Structures are given as C-alpha cells and as structure tokens.
Tab-separated table of C-alpha atoms in Angstrom:
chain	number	residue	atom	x	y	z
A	1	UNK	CA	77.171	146.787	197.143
A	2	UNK	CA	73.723	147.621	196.878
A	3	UNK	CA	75.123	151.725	197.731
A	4	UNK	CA	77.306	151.454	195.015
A	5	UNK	CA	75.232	150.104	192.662
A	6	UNK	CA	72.689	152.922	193.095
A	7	UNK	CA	75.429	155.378	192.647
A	8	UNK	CA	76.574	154.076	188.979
A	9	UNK	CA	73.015	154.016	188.272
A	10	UNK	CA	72.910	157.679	188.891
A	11	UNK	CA	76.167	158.618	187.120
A	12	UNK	CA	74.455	157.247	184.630
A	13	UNK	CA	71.754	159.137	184.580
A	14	UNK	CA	73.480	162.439	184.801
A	15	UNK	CA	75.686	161.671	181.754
A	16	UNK	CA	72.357	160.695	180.105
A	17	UNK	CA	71.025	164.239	181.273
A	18	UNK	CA	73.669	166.162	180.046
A	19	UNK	CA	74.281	164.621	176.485
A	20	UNK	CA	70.337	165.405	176.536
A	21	UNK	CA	71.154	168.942	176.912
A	22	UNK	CA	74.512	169.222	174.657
A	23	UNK	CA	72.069	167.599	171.890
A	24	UNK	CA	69.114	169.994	172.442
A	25	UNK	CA	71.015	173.174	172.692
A	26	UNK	CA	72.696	172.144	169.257
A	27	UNK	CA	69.810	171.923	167.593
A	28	UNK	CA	68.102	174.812	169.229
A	29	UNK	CA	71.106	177.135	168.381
A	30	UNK	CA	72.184	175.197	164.547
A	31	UNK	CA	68.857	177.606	163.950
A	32	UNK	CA	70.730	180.548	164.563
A	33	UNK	CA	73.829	180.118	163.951
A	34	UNK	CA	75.427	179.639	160.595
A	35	UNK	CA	75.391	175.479	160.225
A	36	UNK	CA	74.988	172.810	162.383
A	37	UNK	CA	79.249	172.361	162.756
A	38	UNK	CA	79.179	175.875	164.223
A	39	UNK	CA	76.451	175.271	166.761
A	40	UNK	CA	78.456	172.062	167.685
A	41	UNK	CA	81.767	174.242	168.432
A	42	UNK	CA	79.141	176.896	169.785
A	43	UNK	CA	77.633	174.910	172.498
A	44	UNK	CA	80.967	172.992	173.087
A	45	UNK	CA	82.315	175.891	174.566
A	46	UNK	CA	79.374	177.060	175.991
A	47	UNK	CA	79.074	173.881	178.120
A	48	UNK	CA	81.475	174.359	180.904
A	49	UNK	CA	79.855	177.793	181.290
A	50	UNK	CA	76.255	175.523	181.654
A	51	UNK	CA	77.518	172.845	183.704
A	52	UNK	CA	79.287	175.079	186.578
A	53	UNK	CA	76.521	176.934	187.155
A	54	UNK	CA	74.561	174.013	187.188
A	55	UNK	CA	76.576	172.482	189.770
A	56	UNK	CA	77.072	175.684	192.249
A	57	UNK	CA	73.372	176.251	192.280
A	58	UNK	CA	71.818	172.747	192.781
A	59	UNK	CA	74.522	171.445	194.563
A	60	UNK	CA	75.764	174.172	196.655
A	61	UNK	CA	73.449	176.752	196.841
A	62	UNK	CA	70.019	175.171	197.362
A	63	UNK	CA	71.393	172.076	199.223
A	64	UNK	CA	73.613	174.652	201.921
A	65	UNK	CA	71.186	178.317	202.085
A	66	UNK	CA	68.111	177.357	200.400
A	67	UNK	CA	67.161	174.776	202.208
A	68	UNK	CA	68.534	175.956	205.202
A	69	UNK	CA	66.131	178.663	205.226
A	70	UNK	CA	69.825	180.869	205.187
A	71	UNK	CA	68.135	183.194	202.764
A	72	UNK	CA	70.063	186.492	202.437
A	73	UNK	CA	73.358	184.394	202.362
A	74	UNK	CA	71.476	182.519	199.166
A	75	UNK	CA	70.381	185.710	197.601
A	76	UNK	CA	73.785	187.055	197.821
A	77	UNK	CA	75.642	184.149	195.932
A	78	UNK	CA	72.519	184.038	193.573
A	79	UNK	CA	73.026	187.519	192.856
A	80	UNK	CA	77.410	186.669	192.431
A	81	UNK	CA	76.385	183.557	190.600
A	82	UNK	CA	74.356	185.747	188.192
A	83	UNK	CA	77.055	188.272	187.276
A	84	UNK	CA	79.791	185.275	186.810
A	85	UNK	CA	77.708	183.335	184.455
A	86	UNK	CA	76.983	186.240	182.432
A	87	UNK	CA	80.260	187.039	182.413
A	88	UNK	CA	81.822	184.178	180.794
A	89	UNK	CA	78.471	183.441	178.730
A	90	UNK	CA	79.944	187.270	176.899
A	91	UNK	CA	83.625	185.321	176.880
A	92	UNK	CA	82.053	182.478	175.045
A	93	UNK	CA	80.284	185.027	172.410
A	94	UNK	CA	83.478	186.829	171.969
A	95	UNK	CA	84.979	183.950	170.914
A	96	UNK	CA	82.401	182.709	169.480
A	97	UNK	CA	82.353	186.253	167.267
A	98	UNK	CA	86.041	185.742	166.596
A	99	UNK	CA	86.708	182.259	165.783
A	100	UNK	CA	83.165	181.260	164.329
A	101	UNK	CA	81.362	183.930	163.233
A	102	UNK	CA	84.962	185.541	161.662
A	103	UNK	CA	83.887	188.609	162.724
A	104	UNK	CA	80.652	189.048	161.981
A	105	UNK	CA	77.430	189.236	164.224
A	106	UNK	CA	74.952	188.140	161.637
A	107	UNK	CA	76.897	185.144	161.680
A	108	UNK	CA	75.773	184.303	165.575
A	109	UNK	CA	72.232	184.879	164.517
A	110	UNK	CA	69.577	185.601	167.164
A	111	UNK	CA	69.981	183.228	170.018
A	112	UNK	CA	74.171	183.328	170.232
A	113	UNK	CA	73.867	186.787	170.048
A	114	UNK	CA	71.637	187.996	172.388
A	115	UNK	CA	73.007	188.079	176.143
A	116	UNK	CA	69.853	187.683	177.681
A	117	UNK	CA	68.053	185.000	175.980
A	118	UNK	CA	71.114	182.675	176.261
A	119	UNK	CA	71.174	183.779	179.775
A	120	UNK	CA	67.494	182.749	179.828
A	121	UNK	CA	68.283	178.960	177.843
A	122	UNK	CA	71.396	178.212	180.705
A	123	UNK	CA	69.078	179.138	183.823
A	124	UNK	CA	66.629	176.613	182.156
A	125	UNK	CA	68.753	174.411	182.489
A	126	UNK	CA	70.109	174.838	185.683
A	127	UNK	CA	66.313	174.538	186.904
A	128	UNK	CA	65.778	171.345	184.726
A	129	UNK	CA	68.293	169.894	186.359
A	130	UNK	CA	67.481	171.079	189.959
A	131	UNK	CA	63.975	169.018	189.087
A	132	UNK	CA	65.901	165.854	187.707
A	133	UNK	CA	67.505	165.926	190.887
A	134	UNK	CA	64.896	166.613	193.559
A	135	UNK	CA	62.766	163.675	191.306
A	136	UNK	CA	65.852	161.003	191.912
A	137	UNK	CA	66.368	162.253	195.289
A	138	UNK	CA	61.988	161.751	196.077
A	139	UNK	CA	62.487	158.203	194.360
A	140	UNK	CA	65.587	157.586	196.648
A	141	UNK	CA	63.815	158.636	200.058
A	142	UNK	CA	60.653	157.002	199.049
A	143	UNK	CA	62.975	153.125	198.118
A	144	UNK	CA	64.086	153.889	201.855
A	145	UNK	CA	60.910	154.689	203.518
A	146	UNK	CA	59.911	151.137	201.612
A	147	UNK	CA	62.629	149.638	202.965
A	148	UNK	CA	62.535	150.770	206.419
A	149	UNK	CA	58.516	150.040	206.411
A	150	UNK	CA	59.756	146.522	205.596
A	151	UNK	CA	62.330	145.900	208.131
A	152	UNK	CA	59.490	147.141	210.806
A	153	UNK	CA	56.813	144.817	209.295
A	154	UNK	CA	59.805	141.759	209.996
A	155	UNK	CA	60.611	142.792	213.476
A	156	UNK	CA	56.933	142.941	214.337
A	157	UNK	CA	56.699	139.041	213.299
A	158	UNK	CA	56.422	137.170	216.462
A	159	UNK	CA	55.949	133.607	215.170
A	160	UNK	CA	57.026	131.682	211.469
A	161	UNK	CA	55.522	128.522	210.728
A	162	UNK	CA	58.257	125.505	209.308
A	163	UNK	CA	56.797	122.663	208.305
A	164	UNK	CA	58.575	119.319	209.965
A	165	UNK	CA	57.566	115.714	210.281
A	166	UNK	CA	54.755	116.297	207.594
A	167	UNK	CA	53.036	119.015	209.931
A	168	UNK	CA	53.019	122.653	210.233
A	169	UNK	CA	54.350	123.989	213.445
A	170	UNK	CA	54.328	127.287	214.620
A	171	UNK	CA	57.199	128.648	216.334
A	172	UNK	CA	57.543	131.862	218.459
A	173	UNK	CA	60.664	133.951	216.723
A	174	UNK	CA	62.238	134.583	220.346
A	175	UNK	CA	62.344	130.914	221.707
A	176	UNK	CA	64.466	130.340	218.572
A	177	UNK	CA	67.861	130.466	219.387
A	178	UNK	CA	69.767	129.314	216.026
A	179	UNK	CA	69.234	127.880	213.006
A	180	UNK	CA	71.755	125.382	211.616
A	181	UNK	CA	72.004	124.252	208.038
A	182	UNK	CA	72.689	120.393	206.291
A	183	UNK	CA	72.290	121.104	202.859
A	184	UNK	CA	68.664	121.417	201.482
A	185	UNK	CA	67.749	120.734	205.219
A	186	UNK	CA	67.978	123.119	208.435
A	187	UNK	CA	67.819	122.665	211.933
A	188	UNK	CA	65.778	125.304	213.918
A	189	UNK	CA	67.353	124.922	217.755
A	190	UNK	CA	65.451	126.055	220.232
A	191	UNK	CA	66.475	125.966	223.974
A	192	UNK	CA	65.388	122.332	225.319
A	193	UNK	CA	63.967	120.956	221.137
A	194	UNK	CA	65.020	120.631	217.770
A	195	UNK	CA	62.945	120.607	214.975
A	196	UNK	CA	64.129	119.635	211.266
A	197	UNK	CA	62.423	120.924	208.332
A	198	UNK	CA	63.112	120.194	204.432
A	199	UNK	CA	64.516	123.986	203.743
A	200	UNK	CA	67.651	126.094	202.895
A	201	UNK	CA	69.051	128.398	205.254
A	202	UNK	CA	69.316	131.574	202.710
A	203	UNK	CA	65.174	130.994	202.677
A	204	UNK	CA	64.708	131.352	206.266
A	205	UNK	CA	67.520	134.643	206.137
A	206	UNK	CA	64.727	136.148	203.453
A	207	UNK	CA	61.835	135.473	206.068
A	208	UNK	CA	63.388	136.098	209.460
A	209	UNK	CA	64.257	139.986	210.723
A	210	UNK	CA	66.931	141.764	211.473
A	211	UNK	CA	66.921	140.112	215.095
A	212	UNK	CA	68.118	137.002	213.207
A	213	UNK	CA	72.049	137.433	212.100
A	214	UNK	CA	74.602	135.211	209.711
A	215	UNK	CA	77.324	134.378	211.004
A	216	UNK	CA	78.552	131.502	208.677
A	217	UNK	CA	77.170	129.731	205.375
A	218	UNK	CA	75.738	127.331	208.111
A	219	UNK	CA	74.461	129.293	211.053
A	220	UNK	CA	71.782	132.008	211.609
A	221	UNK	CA	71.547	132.658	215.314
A	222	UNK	CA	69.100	135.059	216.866
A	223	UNK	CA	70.794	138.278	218.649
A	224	UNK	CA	69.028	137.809	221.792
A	225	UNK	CA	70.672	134.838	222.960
A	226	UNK	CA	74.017	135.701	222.147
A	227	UNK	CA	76.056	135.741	225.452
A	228	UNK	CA	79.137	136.738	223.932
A	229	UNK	CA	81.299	136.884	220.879
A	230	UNK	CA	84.534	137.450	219.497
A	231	UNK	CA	86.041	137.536	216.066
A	232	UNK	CA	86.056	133.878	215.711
A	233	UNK	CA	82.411	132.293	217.412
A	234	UNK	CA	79.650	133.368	219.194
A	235	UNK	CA	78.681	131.871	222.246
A	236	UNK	CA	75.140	131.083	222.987
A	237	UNK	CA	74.698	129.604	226.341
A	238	UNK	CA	76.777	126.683	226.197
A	239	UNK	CA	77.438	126.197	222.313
A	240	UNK	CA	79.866	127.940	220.647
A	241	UNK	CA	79.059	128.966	216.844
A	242	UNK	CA	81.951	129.376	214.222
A	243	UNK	CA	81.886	132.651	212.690
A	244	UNK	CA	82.646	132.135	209.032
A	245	UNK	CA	85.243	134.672	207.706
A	246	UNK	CA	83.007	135.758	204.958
A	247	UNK	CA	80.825	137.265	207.322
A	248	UNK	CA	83.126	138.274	209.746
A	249	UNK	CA	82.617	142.463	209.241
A	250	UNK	CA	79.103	142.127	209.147
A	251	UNK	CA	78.528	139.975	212.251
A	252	UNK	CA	80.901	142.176	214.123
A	253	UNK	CA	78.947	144.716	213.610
A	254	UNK	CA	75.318	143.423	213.708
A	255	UNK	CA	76.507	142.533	217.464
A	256	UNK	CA	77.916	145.073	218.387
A	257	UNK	CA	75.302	147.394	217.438
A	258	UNK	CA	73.026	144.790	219.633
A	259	UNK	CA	75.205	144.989	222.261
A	260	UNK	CA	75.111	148.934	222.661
A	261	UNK	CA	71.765	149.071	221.862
C-alpha cells in the first residue's frame, strides 16, 4: 500500500513537472512567435518531440550505459538520439512555417526559428528533468536507508518494559513467546508466566521488531518459538495460535522467510 502510494505521489509529480514545462516554454516562445495562441499550438506540437527525448535519455540511456560505465555504447545512442531529435524538432518548424506562420519566417520569430537554440531549450529540459529525477530518486534511497536504520535499531532491542500490577517490569524480548490481546488489555506469555498489562496490542506491534509477527487481530507471537505453521495456526510448543485470514499472506510469508533464513 505504502509502494503504491509513493508511486501516485510521483505520477504526480511528473505531471506537475511537465505542465511546468508546457507553461514555461509558452511563455518563453509567445515572445517570438506571433501571439500567445500560436506559441500554445507551437509548443503543443513541439511536446512529444520534448517528452521522448526526455524519456530515452533519463530513462534509458543514463539508467542502462551511463551508469553502467558502458560508455561508447552511450555515446553512440547520444550521438543517434541527437540527430532524431533534431530531426523532428525541423518537422515541427515546417509545420509550424506552414500552418502557423502561413508561410512566413518572420512569423516564427527568433527562438521557433532557429534550429539550434530550440535544440539548446529541449536538451534543457531533458537535463532538468534528469535532476528532478536523480533528486526524487536521493529522497527515495535516503526514506529507505531511514527505514532500514530503524528496523536495525528494533532488532537490536533486547528488553521492553510493560507496566503490570502497578509496577514496571522489564522483560527480555526473546523469553517472550506471544502476546495475546482482551480488548484495551494484553497478555504478554512467556514460557512458565503471564503477565497482564493495561495496553492494546497494535501499541506493542509499533514497539516490538520485526522478530515479533501478527498473525490475527488478537495474537503477536515471536518468530523464534514458532515450531511450525500452516495456513490456518501456528504452533508454539504446545499451543496452537489461529491465524486470522486478514493476515494470512503476510504471516505466510514473515515465516517462511524465518524459516529459510
């Protein structure tokens, strides 16, 4: 969910970017060309031109030679990337010149008319873009190096303290073998004690690691005392744990993984 989320928020941002640069090049070019409708139609049709390149070079490119350190392979499509672009960038003045300008050059002004500085404005672009993305790409690695920096600091916990029978007790995280919820109350099981405490299960999911698993609305049970399992309960020792079919797929594969491991 979380994966998907991040993804819309992305789209997003890309459709953001690129209504940036359909708005920008119209009013860079409406001072060339002959009114701002014209620079509208103008960029219009320019825009595929823009947004191909755009995507060969940052997404093809630079993620499969650049990177790669496959450099003549990257020079060579540069170089073919270069001679396409400019090729249809000259079908978009032509038409441009027919259809907009009615003929005449003047009409294109400066910018629309000149090959090379409208070959300049779309690599700008490209490379604008190539930054937007290495940016969300540095925020994405850095959200998972948080995340993973987290998940370490968990595992490393070796004790939690619950509070029970008005005193705080300490517990060590591996003598805990599952946690069973009543309501706003939860039972933390250990192998030969019990010990209540006045607190809801999804708390003590937040504050336990990974090593600590949820198999049903009511049960959390710790990984390493799981003897075995199968689609419907986990065994540990001898009680037997309902697995609760929301969290079915995800137990499966928490214990799994644990079993492999």
């Amino acid at each position: 969910m979380k994966k998907y989320i991040f993804g819309s928020m992305l789209a997003k941002k890309q459709l953001i970017f690129w209504f940036g640069v359909w708005l920008f090049l119209i009013l860079l070019l409406s001072t060339s060309l002959s009114g701002f409708v014209v620079s509208i139609y103008f960029v219009t049709i320019l825009m595929p031109v823009v947004l191909a390149t755009s995507i060969f070079f940052n997404r093809f490119l630079v993620p499969k030679y650049l990177l790669k350190n496959r450099m003549s392979r990257f020079f060579l499509y540069l170089l073919y990337m270069l001679v396409v672009s400019i090729y249809f960038e000259l079908l978009v003045m032509v038409l441009a010149f027919v259809v907009l300008a009615d003929y005449q050059i003047d009409n294109l002004g400066k910018i629309a008319s000149d090959i090379y500085l409208l070959t300049l404005i779309l690599y700008l672009v490209v490379f604008a873009e190539g930054l937007v993305l290495s940016i969300q790409k540095l925020r994405e690695k850095t959200q998972r190096l948080a995340e993973v920096e987290e998940r370490l600091a968990n595992e490393k916990q070796e004790e939690i303290v619950i509070r029970s029978n008005r005193k705080n007790i300490n517990l060590r995280l591996i003598d805990i073998t599952y946690i069973e919820s009543f309501g706003d109350y939860v039972k933390v099981h250990l192998d030969k004690e019990m010990y209540t405490t006045k607190e809801k299960i999804s708390s003590f999911e937040k504050r336990l690691p990974n090593s600590f698993i949820r198999i049903h609305r009511s049960f959390l049970v710790n990984k390493a005392h799981v003897d075995s399992y199968n689609k419907e309960e986990v065994r540990l020792g001898e009680k037997e744990l309902s697995i609760g079919r929301k969290y079915k797929k995800i137990a499966e594969q928490a214990l799994q993984a644990n079993l492999t491991a």
